[in-house]
GROMACS .gro file of C-alpha atoms in nm:
model
  297
    1MET     CA    1   5.063  22.735  27.419
    2ALA     CA    2   4.795  22.846  27.178
    3ASP     CA    3   4.654  22.493  27.174
    4ALA     CA    4   4.658  22.480  27.554
    5ARG     CA    5   4.463  22.803  27.584
    6LEU     CA    6   4.200  22.706  27.328
    7PRO     CA    7   4.002  22.464  27.553
    8ARG     CA    8   3.994  22.722  27.833
    9TRP     CA    9   3.862  22.985  27.592
   10ARG     CA   10   3.594  22.742  27.476
   11ASP     CA   11   3.502  22.658  27.835
   12SER     CA   12   3.476  23.025  27.928
   13ILE     CA   13   3.231  23.084  27.643
   14ALA     CA   14   3.030  22.763  27.664
   15GLY     CA   15   3.024  22.729  28.042
   16PRO     CA   16   2.737  22.971  28.117
   17TYR     CA   17   2.528  22.835  27.830
   18LEU     CA   18   2.578  22.478  27.949
   19MET     CA   19   2.458  22.580  28.295
   20LEU     CA   20   2.152  22.747  28.147
   21ALA     CA   21   2.073  22.460  27.910
   22PRO     CA   22   1.865  22.244  28.155
   23ALA     CA   23   1.646  22.539  28.253
   24VAL     CA   24   1.602  22.646  27.892
   25LEU     CA   25   1.508  22.291  27.788
   26LEU     CA   26   1.250  22.271  28.067
   27LEU     CA   27   1.111  22.611  27.967
   28VAL     CA   28   1.076  22.502  27.607
   29ALA     CA   29   0.936  22.157  27.686
   30MET     CA   30   0.697  22.255  27.967
   31ILE     CA   31   0.579  22.603  27.862
   32LEU     CA   32   0.668  22.713  27.509
   33VAL     CA   33   0.583  22.390  27.326
   34PRO     CA   34   0.245  22.341  27.504
   35LEU     CA   35   0.165  22.709  27.450
   36ALA     CA   36   0.243  22.675  27.079
   37LEU     CA   37   0.018  22.368  27.057
   38VAL     CA   38  -0.264  22.550  27.235
   39ALA     CA   39  -0.226  22.846  26.998
   40ALA     CA   40  -0.233  22.615  26.697
   41THR     CA   41  -0.540  22.432  26.829
   42ALA     CA   42  -0.726  22.762  26.868
   43PHE     CA   43  -0.724  22.806  26.490
   44THR     CA   44  -0.864  22.461  26.414
   45ASP     CA   45  -1.192  22.275  26.462
   46TRP     CA   46  -1.033  21.995  26.665
   47HIS     CA   47  -1.231  21.836  26.948
   48LEU     CA   48  -1.075  21.596  27.194
   49GLY     CA   49  -1.141  21.247  27.064
   50GLY     CA   50  -1.249  21.375  26.723
   51GLY     CA   51  -1.095  21.334  26.383
   52ALA     CA   52  -0.806  21.513  26.222
   53PRO     CA   53  -0.807  21.890  26.282
   54GLU     CA   54  -0.880  22.133  26.003
   55PHE     CA   55  -0.767  22.494  25.992
   56VAL     CA   56  -1.061  22.734  26.036
   57GLY     CA   57  -0.876  23.059  26.109
   58LEU     CA   58  -1.057  23.303  26.335
   59GLU     CA   59  -1.386  23.110  26.321
   60THR     CA   60  -1.314  22.951  26.659
   61PHE     CA   61  -1.272  23.291  26.821
   62ARG     CA   62  -1.596  23.415  26.662
   63THR     CA   63  -1.781  23.111  26.797
   64LEU     CA   64  -1.625  23.165  27.139
   65LEU     CA   65  -1.723  23.531  27.159
   66GLU     CA   66  -2.081  23.441  27.066
   67ASP     CA   67  -2.099  23.160  27.321
   68GLN     CA   68  -2.339  23.252  27.603
   69ASP     CA   69  -2.146  23.060  27.870
   70PHE     CA   70  -1.827  23.243  27.776
   71GLN     CA   71  -2.003  23.577  27.807
   72ILE     CA   72  -2.134  23.475  28.150
   73ALA     CA   73  -1.785  23.363  28.254
   74VAL     CA   74  -1.630  23.694  28.145
   75TRP     CA   75  -1.895  23.893  28.330
   76ASN     CA   76  -1.861  23.685  28.647
   77THR     CA   77  -1.483  23.712  28.635
   78ALA     CA   78  -1.506  24.091  28.596
   79ARG     CA   79  -1.744  24.110  28.892
   80TYR     CA   80  -1.516  23.893  29.101
   81VAL     CA   81  -1.209  24.101  29.018
   82GLY     CA   82  -1.402  24.423  29.078
   83ALA     CA   83  -1.501  24.305  29.425
   84VAL     CA   84  -1.178  24.139  29.536
   85VAL     CA   85  -0.910  24.382  29.414
   86PRO     CA   86  -1.016  24.711  29.580
   87ILE     CA   87  -1.118  24.548  29.910
   88THR     CA   88  -0.799  24.342  29.919
   89THR     CA   89  -0.592  24.656  29.861
   90LEU     CA   90  -0.775  24.857  30.128
   91ALA     CA   91  -0.765  24.571  30.378
   92GLY     CA   92  -0.394  24.513  30.320
   93LEU     CA   93  -0.323  24.886  30.361
   94ALA     CA   94  -0.531  24.912  30.679
   95VAL     CA   95  -0.367  24.609  30.840
   96ALA     CA   96  -0.020  24.730  30.739
   97LEU     CA   97  -0.085  25.072  30.897
   98LEU     CA   98  -0.209  24.911  31.218
   99ILE     CA   99   0.087  24.674  31.240
  100ALA     CA  100   0.332  24.956  31.168
  101GLU     CA  101   0.194  25.150  31.465
  102CYS     CA  102   0.238  24.852  31.699
  103GLY     CA  103   0.535  24.887  31.926
  104ARG     CA  104   0.560  24.517  32.006
  105GLY     CA  105   0.441  24.194  31.846
  106GLN     CA  106   0.473  24.306  31.484
  107ALA     CA  107   0.624  23.973  31.376
  108LEU     CA  108   0.337  23.782  31.537
  109TYR     CA  109   0.072  23.998  31.374
  110ARG     CA  110   0.240  23.970  31.035
  111MET     CA  111   0.244  23.592  31.066
  112ILE     CA  112  -0.123  23.575  31.170
  113PHE     CA  113  -0.246  23.792  30.883
  114PHE     CA  114  -0.017  23.629  30.626
  115LEU     CA  115  -0.108  23.268  30.711
  116PRO     CA  116  -0.417  23.259  30.482
  117SER     CA  117  -0.200  23.367  30.189
  118VAL     CA  118   0.040  23.073  30.223
  119ALA     CA  119  -0.224  22.812  30.303
  120THR     CA  120  -0.326  22.570  30.029
  121LEU     CA  121  -0.637  22.724  29.879
  122ALA     CA  122  -0.779  22.386  29.782
  123ALA     CA  123  -0.769  22.268  30.144
  124MET     CA  124  -0.901  22.601  30.265
  125SER     CA  125  -1.187  22.577  30.016
  126VAL     CA  126  -1.301  22.252  30.177
  127ALA     CA  127  -1.272  22.415  30.519
  128TRP     CA  128  -1.476  22.716  30.409
  129GLN     CA  129  -1.738  22.488  30.256
  130MET     CA  130  -1.781  22.320  30.593
  131LEU     CA  131  -1.778  22.649  30.784
  132LEU     CA  132  -2.053  22.793  30.562
  133SER     CA  133  -2.269  22.480  30.551
  134PRO     CA  134  -2.625  22.586  30.647
  135SER     CA  135  -2.680  22.274  30.860
  136VAL     CA  136  -2.352  22.210  31.044
  137GLY     CA  137  -2.137  22.512  30.957
  138ALA     CA  138  -1.990  22.718  31.238
  139VAL     CA  139  -2.072  23.054  31.077
  140PRO     CA  140  -2.450  22.991  31.042
  141GLN     CA  141  -2.459  22.848  31.394
  142VAL     CA  142  -2.299  23.159  31.539
  143LEU     CA  143  -2.537  23.382  31.344
  144ARG     CA  144  -2.836  23.188  31.478
  145LEU     CA  145  -2.709  23.238  31.834
  146LEU     CA  146  -2.693  23.610  31.762
  147GLY     CA  147  -3.053  23.612  31.642
  148PHE     CA  148  -2.990  23.621  31.267
  149ALA     CA  149  -3.135  23.386  31.005
  150PRO     CA  150  -2.845  23.277  30.781
  151GLY     CA  151  -2.914  23.161  30.429
  152ASN     CA  152  -2.754  22.897  30.212
  153TRP     CA  153  -2.510  23.141  30.057
  154LEU     CA  154  -2.324  22.893  29.838
  155GLN     CA  155  -2.650  22.778  29.676
  156ASP     CA  156  -2.796  23.126  29.633
  157PRO     CA  157  -2.730  23.268  29.281
  158GLN     CA  158  -2.717  23.620  29.424
  159ALA     CA  159  -2.486  23.541  29.716
  160ALA     CA  160  -2.258  23.266  29.579
  161LEU     CA  161  -2.012  23.488  29.391
  162PRO     CA  162  -1.983  23.749  29.671
  163THR     CA  163  -1.918  23.462  29.913
  164LEU     CA  164  -1.635  23.334  29.694
  165ALA     CA  165  -1.507  23.690  29.667
  166MET     CA  166  -1.497  23.709  30.048
  167ILE     CA  167  -1.283  23.394  30.054
  168GLY     CA  168  -1.058  23.545  29.788
  169ILE     CA  169  -1.013  23.863  29.994
  170TRP     CA  170  -0.932  23.655  30.301
  171SER     CA  171  -0.670  23.466  30.101
  172GLU     CA  172  -0.504  23.760  29.921
  173ALA     CA  173  -0.503  24.039  30.180
  174GLY     CA  174  -0.185  23.903  30.340
  175PHE     CA  175   0.018  23.965  30.024
  176ALA     CA  176  -0.107  24.323  30.003
  177MET     CA  177  -0.020  24.374  30.370
  178LEU     CA  178   0.342  24.264  30.314
  179PHE     CA  179   0.388  24.497  30.017
  180PHE     CA  180   0.247  24.792  30.207
  181LEU     CA  181   0.459  24.714  30.514
  182ALA     CA  182   0.766  24.718  30.292
  183GLY     CA  183   0.656  25.050  30.147
  184LEU     CA  184   0.592  25.202  30.490
  185ARG     CA  185   0.950  25.129  30.593
  186THR     CA  186   1.076  25.349  30.311
  187VAL     CA  187   0.882  25.659  30.419
  188PRO     CA  188   1.148  25.917  30.520
  189HIS     CA  189   1.125  26.011  30.887
  190GLU     CA  190   1.257  26.356  30.801
  191LEU     CA  191   0.952  26.416  30.583
  192VAL     CA  192   0.718  26.308  30.863
  193GLU     CA  193   0.892  26.543  31.105
  194ALA     CA  194   0.876  26.829  30.856
  195VAL     CA  195   0.502  26.780  30.809
  196SER     CA  196   0.456  26.773  31.187
  197LEU     CA  197   0.644  27.102  31.220
  198ASP     CA  198   0.416  27.256  30.955
  199GLY     CA  199   0.114  27.188  31.175
  200CYS     CA  200  -0.001  26.856  31.029
  201GLY     CA  201   0.071  26.653  31.338
  202SER     CA  202  -0.234  26.428  31.349
  203VAL     CA  203  -0.227  26.071  31.224
  204LEU     CA  204  -0.479  26.144  30.948
  205ASP     CA  205  -0.279  26.445  30.829
  206ARG     CA  206   0.042  26.243  30.809
  207LEU     CA  207  -0.144  25.964  30.633
  208TRP     CA  208  -0.297  26.194  30.373
  209HIS     CA  209  -0.003  26.425  30.306
  210VAL     CA  210   0.294  26.189  30.347
  211THR     CA  211   0.216  25.819  30.366
  212LEU     CA  212  -0.039  25.774  30.089
  213PRO     CA  213   0.151  25.981  29.827
  214HIS     CA  214   0.468  25.791  29.909
  215LEU     CA  215   0.284  25.458  29.875
  216ALA     CA  216   0.135  25.542  29.534
  217PRO     CA  217   0.376  25.319  29.332
  218ILE     CA  218   0.326  25.032  29.578
  219THR     CA  219  -0.051  25.078  29.555
  220VAL     CA  220  -0.043  25.052  29.174
  221PHE     CA  221   0.171  24.738  29.203
  222VAL     CA  222  -0.067  24.582  29.457
  223LEU     CA  223  -0.372  24.663  29.243
  224ILE     CA  224  -0.224  24.494  28.936
  225PHE     CA  225  -0.081  24.203  29.137
  226SER     CA  226  -0.420  24.144  29.302
  227SER     CA  227  -0.596  24.171  28.965
  228ILE     CA  228  -0.377  23.898  28.816
  229HIS     CA  229  -0.438  23.672  29.115
  230ALA     CA  230  -0.812  23.740  29.108
  231LEU     CA  231  -0.832  23.658  28.737
  232ARG     CA  232  -0.680  23.319  28.815
  233VAL     CA  233  -0.956  23.215  29.055
  234PHE     CA  234  -1.027  22.846  29.008
  235ASP     CA  235  -0.980  22.636  29.323
  236THR     CA  236  -1.271  22.776  29.520
  237VAL     CA  237  -1.505  22.752  29.221
  238ALA     CA  238  -1.401  22.397  29.128
  239ILE     CA  239  -1.426  22.266  29.484
  240ILE     CA  240  -1.714  22.461  29.637
  241THR     CA  241  -1.964  22.561  29.368
  242ARG     CA  242  -1.848  22.404  29.038
  243GLY     CA  243  -1.971  22.706  28.850
  244GLY     CA  244  -2.317  22.701  29.004
  245PRO     CA  245  -2.575  22.769  29.114
  246GLU     CA  246  -2.727  22.858  28.778
  247LYS     CA  247  -2.379  22.948  28.644
  248ALA     CA  248  -2.357  23.230  28.897
  249THR     CA  249  -1.994  23.143  28.975
  250LEU     CA  250  -1.884  23.033  28.628
  251VAL     CA  251  -1.551  23.214  28.582
  252ALA     CA  252  -1.293  23.217  28.303
  253LEU     CA  253  -1.061  22.938  28.417
  254TYR     CA  254  -1.348  22.710  28.515
  255PHE     CA  255  -1.508  22.773  28.174
  256ILE     CA  256  -1.181  22.666  28.008
  257TYR     CA  257  -1.169  22.356  28.228
  258GLN     CA  258  -1.527  22.261  28.140
  259GLU     CA  259  -1.480  22.316  27.769
  260ALA     CA  260  -1.161  22.108  27.761
  261PHE     CA  261  -1.236  21.818  27.997
  262SER     CA  262  -1.615  21.798  28.025
  263LEU     CA  263  -1.749  21.907  27.687
  264PHE     CA  264  -1.428  21.814  27.495
  265ARG     CA  265  -1.454  22.128  27.281
  266THR     CA  266  -1.079  22.162  27.278
  267ASN     CA  267  -1.061  22.434  27.016
  268LEU     CA  268  -1.288  22.666  27.217
  269ALA     CA  269  -1.089  22.595  27.533
  270ALA     CA  270  -0.768  22.676  27.348
  271ALA     CA  271  -0.909  23.001  27.211
  272ALA     CA  272  -1.030  23.104  27.558
  273THR     CA  273  -0.685  23.020  27.696
  274ILE     CA  274  -0.516  23.245  27.439
  275LEU     CA  275  -0.745  23.535  27.529
  276PHE     CA  276  -0.689  23.473  27.900
  277ILE     CA  277  -0.310  23.467  27.858
  278ALA     CA  278  -0.328  23.788  27.655
  279VAL     CA  279  -0.513  23.968  27.937
  280VAL     CA  280  -0.272  23.840  28.204
  281LEU     CA  281   0.027  23.932  27.988
  282ALA     CA  282  -0.109  24.283  27.935
  283LEU     CA  283  -0.153  24.329  28.310
  284SER     CA  284   0.197  24.193  28.371
  285LEU     CA  285   0.344  24.445  28.126
  286VAL     CA  286   0.155  24.727  28.298
  287GLN     CA  287   0.288  24.601  28.632
  288LEU     CA  288   0.643  24.593  28.496
  289TYR     CA  289   0.609  24.946  28.359
  290ALA     CA  290   0.463  25.075  28.687
  291THR     CA  291   0.744  24.911  28.885
  292ARG     CA  292   1.014  25.066  28.667
  293ALA     CA  293   0.842  25.405  28.680
  294GLY     CA  294   0.828  25.383  29.059
  295ARG     CA  295   1.198  25.299  29.083
  296SER     CA  296   1.296  25.588  28.857
  297ARG     CA  297   1.132  25.842  29.085
   0.00000   0.00000   0.00000
């Protein structure tokens, strides 16, 4: 009987690991191994198509930090994040509050405002490029009918990045709206009634004294979530502006793409990738901490 039970004992121990094995192998092969190779490349002088790599230590990172294009990319990315994140959060909150006050048609309104968030951004980038075209675009044509003189925003160094930020806000506000709608459903009705009995019966009073404090953890989550998404901006830049005009829309991921596949400076691209992953990982850890802190309250 001991021999008969032994295979079952082995199956009970090995079964879960065997089920996890395919996922673990994919994780190692598709993420961990490439990440390790990128990290190793960042400490060498290897260029794509060049000779054998040599270890140079932190020299690659020093060269990267002194690179003018990298500095421009970091600054443009910071400007993009600084424009997209707060407006996305405010827009998502405003739309969520309006939808929550609707007695009927909430599902329809949620679908309408969330559609840009699930649409393929690459396809939408082409659509926005056509809409904003100064010659045949619908937006300039409408502005001309209204008596305005539209410019070529995508070719203007001062207007190109704000235009891409507008597209980013349009694409990301739906996610913020869903998070805030979920948070609004958890606001206790008893608390709202208590505030009304205390003389704070107006909508603004309830918003300021009840809704916004209750949504504070969700707001922190949305801010960090939107920051991570904004840092990853690439599709609109690659399709619409390609980093131009005059490097006005050169952002971090497009800089990495150019260094790796246009200039073949693989070691600089790898070093920039490591720094980018470090920033995203730091934001993800802050998001995880904020989520756990919100649940513990």
